[in-house]
mmCIF file of C-alpha atoms and ligand atoms in Angstrom:
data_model
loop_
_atom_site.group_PDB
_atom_site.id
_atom_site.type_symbol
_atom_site.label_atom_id
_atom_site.label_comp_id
_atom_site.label_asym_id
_atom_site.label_seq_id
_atom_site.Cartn_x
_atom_site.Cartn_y
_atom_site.Cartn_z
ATOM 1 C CA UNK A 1 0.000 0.000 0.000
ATOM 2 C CA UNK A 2 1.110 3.446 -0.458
ATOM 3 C CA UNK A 3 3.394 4.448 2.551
ATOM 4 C CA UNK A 4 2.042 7.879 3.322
ATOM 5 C CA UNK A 5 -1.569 6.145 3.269
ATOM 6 C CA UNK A 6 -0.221 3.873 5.682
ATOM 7 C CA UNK A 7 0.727 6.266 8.014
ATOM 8 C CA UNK A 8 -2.387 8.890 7.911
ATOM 9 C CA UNK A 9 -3.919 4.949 8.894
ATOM 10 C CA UNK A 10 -2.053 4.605 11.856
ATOM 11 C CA UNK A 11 -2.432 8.223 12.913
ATOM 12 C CA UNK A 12 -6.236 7.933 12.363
ATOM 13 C CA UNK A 13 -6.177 4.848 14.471
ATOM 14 C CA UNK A 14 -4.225 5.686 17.121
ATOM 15 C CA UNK A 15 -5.116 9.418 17.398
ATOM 16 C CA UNK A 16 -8.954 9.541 16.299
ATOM 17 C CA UNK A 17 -10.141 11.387 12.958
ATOM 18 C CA UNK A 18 -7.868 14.181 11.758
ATOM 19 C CA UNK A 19 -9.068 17.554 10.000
ATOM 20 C CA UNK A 20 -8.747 18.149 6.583
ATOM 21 C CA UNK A 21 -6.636 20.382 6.658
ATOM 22 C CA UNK A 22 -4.341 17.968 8.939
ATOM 23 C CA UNK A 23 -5.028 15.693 6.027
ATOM 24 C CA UNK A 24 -4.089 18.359 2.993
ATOM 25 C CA UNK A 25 -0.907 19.131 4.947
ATOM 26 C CA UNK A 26 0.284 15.675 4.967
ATOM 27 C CA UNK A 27 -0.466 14.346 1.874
ATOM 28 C CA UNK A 28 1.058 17.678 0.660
ATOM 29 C CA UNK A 29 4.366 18.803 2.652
ATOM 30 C CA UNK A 30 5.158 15.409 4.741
ATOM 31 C CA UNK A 31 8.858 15.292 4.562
ATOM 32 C CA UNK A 32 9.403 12.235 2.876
ATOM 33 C CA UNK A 33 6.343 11.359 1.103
ATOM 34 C CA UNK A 34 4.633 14.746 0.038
ATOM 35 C CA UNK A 35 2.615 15.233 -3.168
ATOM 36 C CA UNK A 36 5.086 18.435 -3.691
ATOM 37 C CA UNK A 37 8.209 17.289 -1.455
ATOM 38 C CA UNK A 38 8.634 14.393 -4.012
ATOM 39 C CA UNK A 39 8.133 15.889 -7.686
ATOM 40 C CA UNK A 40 7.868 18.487 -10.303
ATOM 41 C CA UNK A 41 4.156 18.294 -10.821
ATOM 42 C CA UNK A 42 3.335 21.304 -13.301
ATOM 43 C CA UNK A 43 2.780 20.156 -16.779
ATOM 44 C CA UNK A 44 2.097 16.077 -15.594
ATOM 45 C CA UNK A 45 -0.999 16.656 -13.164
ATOM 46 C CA UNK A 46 -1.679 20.314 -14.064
ATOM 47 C CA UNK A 47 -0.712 23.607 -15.872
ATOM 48 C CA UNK A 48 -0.889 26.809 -14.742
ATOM 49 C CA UNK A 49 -0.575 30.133 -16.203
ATOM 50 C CA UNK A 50 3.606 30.933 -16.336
ATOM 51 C CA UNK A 51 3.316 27.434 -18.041
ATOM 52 C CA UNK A 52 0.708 28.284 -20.761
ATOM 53 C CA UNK A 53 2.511 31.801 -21.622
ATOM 54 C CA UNK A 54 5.416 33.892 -20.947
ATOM 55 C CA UNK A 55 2.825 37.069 -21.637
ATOM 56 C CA UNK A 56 1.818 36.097 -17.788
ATOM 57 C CA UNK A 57 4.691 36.665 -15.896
ATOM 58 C CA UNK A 58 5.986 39.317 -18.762
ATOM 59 C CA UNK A 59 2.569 41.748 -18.094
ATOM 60 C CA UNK A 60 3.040 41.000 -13.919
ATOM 61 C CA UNK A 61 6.670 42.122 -14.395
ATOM 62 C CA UNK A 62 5.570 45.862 -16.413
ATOM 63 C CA UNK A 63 2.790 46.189 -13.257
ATOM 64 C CA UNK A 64 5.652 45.681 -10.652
ATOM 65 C CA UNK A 65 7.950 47.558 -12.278
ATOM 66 C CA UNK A 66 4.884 50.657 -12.723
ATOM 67 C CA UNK A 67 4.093 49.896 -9.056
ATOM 68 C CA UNK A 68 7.899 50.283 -7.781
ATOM 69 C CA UNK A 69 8.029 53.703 -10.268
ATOM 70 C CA UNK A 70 4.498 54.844 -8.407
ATOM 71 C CA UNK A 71 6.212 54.474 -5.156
ATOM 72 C CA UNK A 72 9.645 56.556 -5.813
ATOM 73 C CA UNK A 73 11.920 53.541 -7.293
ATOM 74 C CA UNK A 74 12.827 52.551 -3.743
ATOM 75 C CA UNK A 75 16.665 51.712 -4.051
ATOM 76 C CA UNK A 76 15.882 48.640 -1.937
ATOM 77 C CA UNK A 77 12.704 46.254 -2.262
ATOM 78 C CA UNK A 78 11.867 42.921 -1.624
ATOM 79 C CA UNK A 79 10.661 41.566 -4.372
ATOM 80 C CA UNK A 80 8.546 37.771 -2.705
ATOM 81 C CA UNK A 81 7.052 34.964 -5.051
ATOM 82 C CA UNK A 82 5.179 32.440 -2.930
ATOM 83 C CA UNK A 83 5.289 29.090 -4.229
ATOM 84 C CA UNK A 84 6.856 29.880 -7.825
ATOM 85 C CA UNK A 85 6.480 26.358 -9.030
ATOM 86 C CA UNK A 86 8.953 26.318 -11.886
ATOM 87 C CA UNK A 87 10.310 29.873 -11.441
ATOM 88 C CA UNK A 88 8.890 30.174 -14.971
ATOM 89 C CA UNK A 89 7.027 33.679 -13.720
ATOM 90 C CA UNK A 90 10.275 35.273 -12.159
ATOM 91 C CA UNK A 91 11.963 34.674 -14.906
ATOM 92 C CA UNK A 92 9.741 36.249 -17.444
ATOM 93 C CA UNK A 93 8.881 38.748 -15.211
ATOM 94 C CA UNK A 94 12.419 39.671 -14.421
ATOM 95 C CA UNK A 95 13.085 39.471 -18.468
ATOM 96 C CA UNK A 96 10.224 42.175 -18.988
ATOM 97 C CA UNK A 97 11.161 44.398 -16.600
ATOM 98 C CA UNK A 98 14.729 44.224 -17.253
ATOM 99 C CA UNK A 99 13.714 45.706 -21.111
ATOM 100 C CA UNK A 100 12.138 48.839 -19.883
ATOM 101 C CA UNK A 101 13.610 49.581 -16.177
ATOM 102 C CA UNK A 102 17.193 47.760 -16.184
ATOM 103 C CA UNK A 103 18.106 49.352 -12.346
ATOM 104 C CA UNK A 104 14.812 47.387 -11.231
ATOM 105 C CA UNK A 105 16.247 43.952 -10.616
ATOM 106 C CA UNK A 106 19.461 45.298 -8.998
ATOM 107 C CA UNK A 107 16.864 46.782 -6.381
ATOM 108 C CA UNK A 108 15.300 43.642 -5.432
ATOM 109 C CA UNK A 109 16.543 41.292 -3.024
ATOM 110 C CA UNK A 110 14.635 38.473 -4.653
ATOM 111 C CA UNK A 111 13.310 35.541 -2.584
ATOM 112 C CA UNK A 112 11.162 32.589 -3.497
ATOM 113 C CA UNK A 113 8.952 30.922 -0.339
ATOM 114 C CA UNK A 114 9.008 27.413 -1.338
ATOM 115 C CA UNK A 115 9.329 24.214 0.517
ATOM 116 C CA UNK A 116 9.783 21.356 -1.929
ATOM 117 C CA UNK A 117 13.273 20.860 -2.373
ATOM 118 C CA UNK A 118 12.239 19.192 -5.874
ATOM 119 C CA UNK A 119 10.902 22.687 -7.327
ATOM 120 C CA UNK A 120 13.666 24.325 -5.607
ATOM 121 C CA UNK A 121 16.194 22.915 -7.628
ATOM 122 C CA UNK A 122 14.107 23.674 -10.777
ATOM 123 C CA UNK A 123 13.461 27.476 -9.467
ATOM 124 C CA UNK A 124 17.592 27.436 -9.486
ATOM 125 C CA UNK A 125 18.111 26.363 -13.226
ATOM 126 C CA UNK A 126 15.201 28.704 -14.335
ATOM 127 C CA UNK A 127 17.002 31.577 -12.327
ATOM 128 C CA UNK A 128 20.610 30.739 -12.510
ATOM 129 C CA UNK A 129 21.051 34.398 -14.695
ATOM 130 C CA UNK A 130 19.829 35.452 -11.190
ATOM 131 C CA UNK A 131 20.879 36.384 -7.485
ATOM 132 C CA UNK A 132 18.020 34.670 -5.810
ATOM 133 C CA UNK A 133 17.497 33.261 -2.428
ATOM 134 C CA UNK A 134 14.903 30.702 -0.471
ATOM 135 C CA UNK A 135 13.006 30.920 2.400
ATOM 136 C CA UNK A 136 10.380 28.346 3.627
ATOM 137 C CA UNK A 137 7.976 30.640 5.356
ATOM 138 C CA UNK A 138 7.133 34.775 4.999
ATOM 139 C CA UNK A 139 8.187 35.155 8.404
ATOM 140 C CA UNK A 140 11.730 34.016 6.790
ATOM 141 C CA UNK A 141 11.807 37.314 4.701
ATOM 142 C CA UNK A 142 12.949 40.744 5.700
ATOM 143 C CA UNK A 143 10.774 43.181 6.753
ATOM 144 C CA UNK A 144 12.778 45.780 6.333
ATOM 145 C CA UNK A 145 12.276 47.185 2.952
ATOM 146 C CA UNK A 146 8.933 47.650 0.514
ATOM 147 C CA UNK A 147 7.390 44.331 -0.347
ATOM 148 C CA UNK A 148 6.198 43.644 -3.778
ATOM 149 C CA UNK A 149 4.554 40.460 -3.610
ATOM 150 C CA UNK A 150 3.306 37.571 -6.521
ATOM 151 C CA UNK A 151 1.224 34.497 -5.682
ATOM 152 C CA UNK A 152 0.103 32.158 -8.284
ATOM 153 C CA UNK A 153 -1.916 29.616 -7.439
ATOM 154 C CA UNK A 154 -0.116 29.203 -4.076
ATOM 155 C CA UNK A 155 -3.303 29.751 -1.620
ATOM 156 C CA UNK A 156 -5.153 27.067 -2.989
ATOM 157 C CA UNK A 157 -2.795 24.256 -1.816
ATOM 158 C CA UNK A 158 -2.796 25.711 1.592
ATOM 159 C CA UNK A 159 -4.772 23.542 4.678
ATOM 160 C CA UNK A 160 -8.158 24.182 4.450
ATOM 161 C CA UNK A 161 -11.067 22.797 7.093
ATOM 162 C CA UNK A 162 -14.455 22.040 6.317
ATOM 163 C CA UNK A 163 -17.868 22.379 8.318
ATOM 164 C CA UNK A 164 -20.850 20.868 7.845
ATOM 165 C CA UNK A 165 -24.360 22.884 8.857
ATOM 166 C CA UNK A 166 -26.529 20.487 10.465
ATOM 167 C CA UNK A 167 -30.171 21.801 12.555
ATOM 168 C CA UNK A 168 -28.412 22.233 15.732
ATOM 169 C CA UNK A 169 -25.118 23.933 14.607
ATOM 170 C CA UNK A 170 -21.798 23.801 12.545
ATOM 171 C CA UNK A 171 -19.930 20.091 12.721
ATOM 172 C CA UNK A 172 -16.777 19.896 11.312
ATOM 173 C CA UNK A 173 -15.293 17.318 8.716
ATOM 174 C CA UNK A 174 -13.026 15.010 10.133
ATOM 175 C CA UNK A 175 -10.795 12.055 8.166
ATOM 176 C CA UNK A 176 -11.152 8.769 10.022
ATOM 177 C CA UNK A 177 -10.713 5.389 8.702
ATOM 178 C CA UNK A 178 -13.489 2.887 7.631
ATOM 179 C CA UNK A 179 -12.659 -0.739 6.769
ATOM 180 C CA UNK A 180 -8.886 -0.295 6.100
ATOM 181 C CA UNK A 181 -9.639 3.027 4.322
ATOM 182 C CA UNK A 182 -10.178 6.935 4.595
ATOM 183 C CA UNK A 183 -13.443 8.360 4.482
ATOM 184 C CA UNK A 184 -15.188 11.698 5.766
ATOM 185 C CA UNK A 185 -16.934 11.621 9.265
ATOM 186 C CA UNK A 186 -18.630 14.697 11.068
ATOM 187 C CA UNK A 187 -17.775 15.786 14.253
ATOM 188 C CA UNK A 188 -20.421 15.120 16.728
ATOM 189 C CA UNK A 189 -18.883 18.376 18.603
ATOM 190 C CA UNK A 190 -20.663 21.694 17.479
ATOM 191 C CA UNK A 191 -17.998 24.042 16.123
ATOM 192 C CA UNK A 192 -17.462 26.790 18.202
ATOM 193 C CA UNK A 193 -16.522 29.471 15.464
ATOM 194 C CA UNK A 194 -19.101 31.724 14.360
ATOM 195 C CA UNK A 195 -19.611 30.848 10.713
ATOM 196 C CA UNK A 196 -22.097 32.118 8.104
ATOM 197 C CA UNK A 197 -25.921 31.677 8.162
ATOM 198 C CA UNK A 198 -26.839 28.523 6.122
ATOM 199 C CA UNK A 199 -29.085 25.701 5.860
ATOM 200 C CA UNK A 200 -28.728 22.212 6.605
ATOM 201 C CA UNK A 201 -26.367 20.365 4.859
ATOM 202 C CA UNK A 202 -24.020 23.094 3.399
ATOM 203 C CA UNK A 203 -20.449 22.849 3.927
ATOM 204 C CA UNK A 204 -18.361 25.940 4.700
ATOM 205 C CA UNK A 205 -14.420 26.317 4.047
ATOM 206 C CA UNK A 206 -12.148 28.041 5.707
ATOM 207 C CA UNK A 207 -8.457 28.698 5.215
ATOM 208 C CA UNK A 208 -6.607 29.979 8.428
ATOM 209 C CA UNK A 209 -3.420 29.706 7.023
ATOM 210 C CA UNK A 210 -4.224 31.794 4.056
ATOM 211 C CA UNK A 211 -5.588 34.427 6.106
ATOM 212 C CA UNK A 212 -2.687 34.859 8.383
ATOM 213 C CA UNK A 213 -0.373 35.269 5.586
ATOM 214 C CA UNK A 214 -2.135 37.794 3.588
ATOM 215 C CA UNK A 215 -2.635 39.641 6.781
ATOM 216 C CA UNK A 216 0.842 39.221 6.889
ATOM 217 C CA UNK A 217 1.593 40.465 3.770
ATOM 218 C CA UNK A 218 -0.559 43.504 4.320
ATOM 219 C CA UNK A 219 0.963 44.608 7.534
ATOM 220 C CA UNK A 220 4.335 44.579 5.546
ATOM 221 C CA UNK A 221 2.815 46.589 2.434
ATOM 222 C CA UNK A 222 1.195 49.514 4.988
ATOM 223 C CA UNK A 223 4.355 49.814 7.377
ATOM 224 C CA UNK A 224 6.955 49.675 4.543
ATOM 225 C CA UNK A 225 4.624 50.140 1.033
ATOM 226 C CA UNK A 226 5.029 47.983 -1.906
ATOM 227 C CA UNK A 227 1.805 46.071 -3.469
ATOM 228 C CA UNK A 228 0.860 42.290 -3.671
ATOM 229 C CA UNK A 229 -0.798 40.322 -6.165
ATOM 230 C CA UNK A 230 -2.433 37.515 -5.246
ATOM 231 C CA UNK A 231 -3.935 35.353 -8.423
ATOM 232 C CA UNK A 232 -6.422 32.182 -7.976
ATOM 233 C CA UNK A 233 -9.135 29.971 -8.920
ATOM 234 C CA UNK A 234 -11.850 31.074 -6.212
ATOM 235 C CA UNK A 235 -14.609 32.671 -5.473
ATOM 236 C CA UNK A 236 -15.881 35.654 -3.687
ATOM 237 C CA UNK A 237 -18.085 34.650 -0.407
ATOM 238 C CA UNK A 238 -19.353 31.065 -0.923
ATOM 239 C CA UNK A 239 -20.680 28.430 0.855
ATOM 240 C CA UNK A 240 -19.689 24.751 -0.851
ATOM 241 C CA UNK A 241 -17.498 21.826 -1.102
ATOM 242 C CA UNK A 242 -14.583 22.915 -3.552
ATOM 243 C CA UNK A 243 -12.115 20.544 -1.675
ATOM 244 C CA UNK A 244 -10.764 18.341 -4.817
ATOM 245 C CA UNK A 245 -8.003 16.045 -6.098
ATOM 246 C CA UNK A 246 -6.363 16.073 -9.814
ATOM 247 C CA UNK A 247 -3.841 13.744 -11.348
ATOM 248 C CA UNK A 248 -2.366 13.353 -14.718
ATOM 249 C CA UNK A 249 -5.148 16.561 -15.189
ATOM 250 C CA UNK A 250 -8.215 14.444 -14.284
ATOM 251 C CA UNK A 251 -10.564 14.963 -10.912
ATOM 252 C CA UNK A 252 -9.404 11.425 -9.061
ATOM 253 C CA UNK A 253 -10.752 10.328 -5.650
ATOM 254 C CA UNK A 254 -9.192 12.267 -2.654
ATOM 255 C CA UNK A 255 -8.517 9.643 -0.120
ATOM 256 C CA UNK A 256 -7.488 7.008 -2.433
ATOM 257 C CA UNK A 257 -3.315 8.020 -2.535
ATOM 258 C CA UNK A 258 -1.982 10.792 -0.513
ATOM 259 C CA UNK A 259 0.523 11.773 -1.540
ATOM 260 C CA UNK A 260 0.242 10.982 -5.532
ATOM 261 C CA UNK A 261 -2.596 13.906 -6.223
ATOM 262 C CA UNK A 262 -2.260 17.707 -5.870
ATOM 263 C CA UNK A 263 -5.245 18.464 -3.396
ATOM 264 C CA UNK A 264 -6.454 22.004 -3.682
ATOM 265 C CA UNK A 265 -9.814 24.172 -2.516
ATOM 266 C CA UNK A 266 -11.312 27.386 -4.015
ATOM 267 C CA UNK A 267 -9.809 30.494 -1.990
ATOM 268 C CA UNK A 268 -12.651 32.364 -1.058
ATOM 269 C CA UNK A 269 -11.278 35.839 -1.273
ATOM 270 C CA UNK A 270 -13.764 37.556 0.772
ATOM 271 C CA UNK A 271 -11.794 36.174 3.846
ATOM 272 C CA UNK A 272 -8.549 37.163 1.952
ATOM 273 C CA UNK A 273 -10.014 40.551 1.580
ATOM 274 C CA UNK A 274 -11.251 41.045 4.989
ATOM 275 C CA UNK A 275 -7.874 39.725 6.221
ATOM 276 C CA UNK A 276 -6.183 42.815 4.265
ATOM 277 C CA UNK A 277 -8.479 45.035 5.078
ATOM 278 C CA UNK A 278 -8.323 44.344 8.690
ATOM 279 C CA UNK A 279 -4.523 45.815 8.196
ATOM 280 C CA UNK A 280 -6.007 48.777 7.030
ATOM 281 C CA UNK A 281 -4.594 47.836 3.638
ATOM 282 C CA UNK A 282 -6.566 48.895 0.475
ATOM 283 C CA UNK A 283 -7.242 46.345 -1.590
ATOM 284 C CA UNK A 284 -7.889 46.112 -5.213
ATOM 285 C CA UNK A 285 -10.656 43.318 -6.585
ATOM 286 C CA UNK A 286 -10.798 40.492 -6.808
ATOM 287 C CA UNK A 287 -11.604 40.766 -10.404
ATOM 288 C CA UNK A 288 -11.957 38.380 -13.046
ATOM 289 C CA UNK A 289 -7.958 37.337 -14.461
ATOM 290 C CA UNK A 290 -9.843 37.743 -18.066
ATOM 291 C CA UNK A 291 -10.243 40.948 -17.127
ATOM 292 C CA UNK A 292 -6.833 42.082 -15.655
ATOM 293 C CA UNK A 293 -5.377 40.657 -18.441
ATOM 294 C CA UNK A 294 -6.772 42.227 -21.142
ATOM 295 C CA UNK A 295 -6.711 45.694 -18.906
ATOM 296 C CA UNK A 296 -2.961 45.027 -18.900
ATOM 297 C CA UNK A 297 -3.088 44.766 -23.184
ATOM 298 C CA UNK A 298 -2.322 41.117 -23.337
ATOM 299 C CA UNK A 299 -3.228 41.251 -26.782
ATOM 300 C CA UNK A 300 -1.269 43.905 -28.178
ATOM 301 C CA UNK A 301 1.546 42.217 -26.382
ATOM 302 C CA UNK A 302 0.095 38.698 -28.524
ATOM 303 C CA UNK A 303 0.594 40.773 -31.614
ATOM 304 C CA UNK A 304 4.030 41.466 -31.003
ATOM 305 C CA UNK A 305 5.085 38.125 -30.075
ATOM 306 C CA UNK A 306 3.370 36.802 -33.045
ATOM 307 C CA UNK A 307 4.876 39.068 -35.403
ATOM 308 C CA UNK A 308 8.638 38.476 -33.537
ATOM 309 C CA UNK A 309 7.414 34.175 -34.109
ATOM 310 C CA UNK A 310 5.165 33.962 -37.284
ATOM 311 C CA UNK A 311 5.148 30.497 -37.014
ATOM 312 C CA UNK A 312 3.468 29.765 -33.304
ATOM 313 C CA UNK A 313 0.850 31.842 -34.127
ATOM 314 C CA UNK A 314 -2.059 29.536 -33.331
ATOM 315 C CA UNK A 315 -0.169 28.317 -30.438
ATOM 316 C CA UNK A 316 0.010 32.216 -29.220
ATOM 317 C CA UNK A 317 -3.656 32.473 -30.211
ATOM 318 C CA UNK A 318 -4.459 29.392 -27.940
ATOM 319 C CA UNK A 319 -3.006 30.080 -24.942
ATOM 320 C CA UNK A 320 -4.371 33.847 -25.030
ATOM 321 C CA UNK A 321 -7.869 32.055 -25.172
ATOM 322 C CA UNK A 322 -6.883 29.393 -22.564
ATOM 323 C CA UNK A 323 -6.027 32.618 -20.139
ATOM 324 C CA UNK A 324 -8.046 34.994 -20.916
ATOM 325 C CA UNK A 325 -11.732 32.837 -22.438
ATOM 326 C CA UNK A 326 -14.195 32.789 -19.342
ATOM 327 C CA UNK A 327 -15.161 29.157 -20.791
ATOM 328 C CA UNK A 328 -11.282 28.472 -19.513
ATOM 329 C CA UNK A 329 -9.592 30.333 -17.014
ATOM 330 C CA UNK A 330 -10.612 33.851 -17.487
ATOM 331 C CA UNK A 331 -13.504 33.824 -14.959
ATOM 332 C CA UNK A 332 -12.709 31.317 -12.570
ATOM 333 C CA UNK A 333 -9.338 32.737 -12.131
ATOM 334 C CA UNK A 334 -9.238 36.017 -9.824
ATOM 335 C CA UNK A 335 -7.219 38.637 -9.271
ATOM 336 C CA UNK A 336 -6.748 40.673 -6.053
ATOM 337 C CA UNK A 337 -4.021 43.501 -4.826
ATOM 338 C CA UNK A 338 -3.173 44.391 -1.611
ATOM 339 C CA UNK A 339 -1.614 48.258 -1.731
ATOM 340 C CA UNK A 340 -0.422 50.668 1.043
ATOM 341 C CA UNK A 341 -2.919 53.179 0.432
ATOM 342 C CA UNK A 342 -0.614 55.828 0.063
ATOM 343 C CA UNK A 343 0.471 55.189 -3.953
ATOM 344 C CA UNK A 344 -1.717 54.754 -6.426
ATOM 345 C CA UNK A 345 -2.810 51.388 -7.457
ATOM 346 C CA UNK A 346 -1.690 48.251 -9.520
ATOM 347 C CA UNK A 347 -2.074 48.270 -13.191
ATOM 348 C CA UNK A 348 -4.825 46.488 -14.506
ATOM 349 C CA UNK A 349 -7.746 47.156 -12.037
ATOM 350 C CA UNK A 350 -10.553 49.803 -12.218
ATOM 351 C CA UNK A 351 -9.798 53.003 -10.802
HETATM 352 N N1 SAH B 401 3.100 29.471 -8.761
HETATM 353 C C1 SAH B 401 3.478 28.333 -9.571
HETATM 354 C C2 SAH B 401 3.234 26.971 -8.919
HETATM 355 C C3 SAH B 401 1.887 26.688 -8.323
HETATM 356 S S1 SAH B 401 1.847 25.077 -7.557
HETATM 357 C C4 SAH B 401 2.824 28.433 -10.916
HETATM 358 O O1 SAH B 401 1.938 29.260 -11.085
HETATM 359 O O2 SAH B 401 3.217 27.691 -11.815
HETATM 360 C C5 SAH B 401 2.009 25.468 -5.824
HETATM 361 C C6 SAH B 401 3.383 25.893 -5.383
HETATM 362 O O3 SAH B 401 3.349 26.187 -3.969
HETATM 363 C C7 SAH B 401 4.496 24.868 -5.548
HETATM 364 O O4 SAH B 401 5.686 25.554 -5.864
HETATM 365 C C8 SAH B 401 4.555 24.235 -4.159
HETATM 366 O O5 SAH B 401 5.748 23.539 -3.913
HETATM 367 C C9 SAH B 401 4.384 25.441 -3.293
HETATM 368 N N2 SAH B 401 3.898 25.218 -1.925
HETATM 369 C C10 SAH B 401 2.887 24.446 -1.527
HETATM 370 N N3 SAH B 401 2.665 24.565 -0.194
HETATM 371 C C11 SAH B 401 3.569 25.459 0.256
HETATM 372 C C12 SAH B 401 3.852 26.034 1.534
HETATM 373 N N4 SAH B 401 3.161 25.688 2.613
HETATM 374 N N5 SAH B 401 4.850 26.940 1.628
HETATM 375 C C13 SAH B 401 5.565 27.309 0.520
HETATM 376 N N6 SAH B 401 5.332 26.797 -0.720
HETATM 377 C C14 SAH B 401 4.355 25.887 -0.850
#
C-alpha cells in the first residue's frame, strides 16, 4: 500500500479522525512522502498560467515595475514569489522588466517561499542568470524594505477545514478510517466558530493559514509600502465543497493516494479581503484574471510576439484564449491587490 496512506492509517487509528486540513498538509508537505516534497508536478498533473505563456509573468513584471516607479523607485525592495512552481514567472517577469527599467532587478533582493526541495532545484536552473534566495515561510523574509509580492496559485494548496451545517449547529469534517480506508466523518462536537448563516447540509471552508499570511503580507505593504498580487481559482463569499483532487489533469478520488494527487480548494477571497483590510490595507478586486489581463493589453503584447514568431501563431492564439476565455480560465481565475494606500494602485484594475 502506499506508505504515506499507511501512516495517515495509523495516525487515524491511534489518534482519532484528523481535520482536513491535517489531512491536505500531509499528503502535501510530509517530509518524505509529500505530493510536492517528491516531484515536479506542473505540466504532468496540471498547468498553470507561467506554463501556458510567458505574456503572464511578462505583463506582472511591467505592473511591478509601474508599481515600484508609483512608489519613488525605492533603491531597496523585496521583491517575494510564494510558491513559484517552476520559477517560470520570475523569470519572465524579471526578463520584462529588465527591457524597460534595467536598475529594477538590482533593487530587489529576490526571494522565493518554497518548501519542496524538488521545485527548488528547478526554481535554481530557471534563475541561474539570477541572485536569488529561499526561504520556507514569509516570516523568513525581511521586513525591512517595501514588499512587492506575486502568488500564483499558491493559496489554494494551503490547509483548508471544512464544516458541515446540520439543525443544531456547525460540525466539522473530520478524516477517520473505515474498513482499512479513509473516508469523511462529522464531528459530533458543534464548532465553536461563528460561521455564516446557512441551511442544513451546506459545507463551509475556511483557510486559516491563508488568512494569516495575507494579513501578513498587508501589515508589511502599509508599514513599509510595496503592493501584492495575489492570483487564484476562487470565489468571492461562498458556501460549498470545492475541496478536490487532480492527477495526470483528471478529478481522481481524494482519499485514495496521498501523496500521488495535488489536493487544492477554491480560496474564497472575501476572507482574503477582509484579512487585508483588517490591516487597514486597500485592496484592489478580486476581479476576473480575463479581465486584468486584457486591462494590462495582453493582446497587443500577442501581436508582437506573433509578429517576432510567425510560425506559433495559433499556439500564441491558444493560450491567449486558454487565459483569458471565461469558458477556460478567465472567470474562474481572480485577481486581487493588496496596496499601502498611500500610492496609487496596480495596473490592470478599475480606478
Ligand atoms: N506558482 C506556480 C506553482 C503553483 S503550484 C505556478 O503558477 O506555476 C504550488 C506551489 O506552492 C508549488 O511551488 C509548491 O511547492 C508550493 N507550496 C505548496 N505549499 C507550500 C507552503 N506551505 N509553503 C511554501 N510553498 C508551498
Amino acid at each position: 500500500m502506499n506508505p504515506l496512506k499507511e501512516k495517515i492509517l495509523r495516525l487515524v487509528r491511534e489518534t482519532g479522525p484528523i481535520t482536513l486540513a491535517h489531512y491536505m498538509q500531509m499528503a502535501l508537505l510530509d517530509p518524505k512522502h509529500g505530493y510536492y516534497v517528491k516531484r515536479d508536478p506542473l505540466g504532468r498533473d496540471f498547468i498553470t498560467a507561467p506554463e501556458v505563456s510567458q505574456i503572464f509573468g511578462e505583463l506582472i513584471g511591467l505592473s511591478f515595475v509601474q508599481a515600484w516607479e508609483d512608489r519613488g523607485r525605492p533603491e531597496r525592495f523585496c521583491l517575494v514569489e510564494l510558491g513559484p512552481g517552476r520559477g517560470t514567472l520570475m523569470a519572465d517577469l524579471l526578463r520584462a522588466a529588465a527591457k524597460v527599467r534595467p536598475d529594477f532587478a538590482a533593487a530587489a533582493d529576490i526571494v522565493l517561499v518554497e518548501v519542496s526541495p524538488a521545485l527548488r532545484a528547478a526554481q535554481a536552473r530557471a534563475l541561474q542568470d539570477h541572485a536569488v534566495r529561499w526561504a520556507s515561510a514569509l516570516g523568513d523574509v525581511p521586513d525591512d524594505a517595501p514588499l512587492f509580492l506575486i502568488a500564483n496559485e499558491f493559496f489554494d494548496v494551503l490547509p483548508a477545514r471544512q464544516f458541515v451545517r446540520s439543525a443544531e449547529g456547525w460540525h466539522e469534517r473530520m478524516i477517520a478510517e473505515r474498513d482499512g480506508t479513509l473516508t469523511f466523518v462529522l464531528s459530533p462536537e458543534i464548532a465553536a466558530r461563528t460561521l455564516p448563516q446557512a441551511v442544513p447540509n451546506q459545507v463551509f471552508e475556511i483557510q486559516d493559514a491563508a488568512s494569516a499570511i495575507v494579513a501578513e503580507i498587508a501589515a508589511r505593504i502599509v508599514s513599509r509600502s510595496g503592493a501584492a498580487l495575489i492570483i487564484d481559482y476562487g470565489h468571492f463569499a461562498g458556501l460549498g465543497d470545492t475541496f478536490q483532487a487532480v492527477k495526470a489533469h483528471e478529478y481522481c478520488d481524494p482519499m485514495e493516494n496521498p501523496g500521488e494527487a495535488d489536493l487544492t480548494v477554491h480560496v474564497d477571497f472575501a476572507s482574503l479581503f477582509e484579512a487585508a483590510r483588517h490591516e487597514n490595507a486597500q485592496v484592489l478586486g478580486p476581479i476576473n484574471q480575463g479581465a486584468f489581463l486584457d486591462a494590462l493589453c495582453i493582446r497587443l503584447r500577442a501581436e508582437r510576439l506573433k509578429c517576432a514568431a510567425p510560425e506559433r501563431r495559433t499556439e500564441i492564439d491558444a493560450a491567449i484564449d486558454r487565459l483569458t476565455n471565461p469558458a477556460h480560465m478567465g472567470s474562474l481565475f481572480k485577481v486581487m491587490a493588496i496596496c499601502d494606500g498611500r500610492s496609487p494602485g496596480m495596473p490592470g484594475f478599475p480606478c
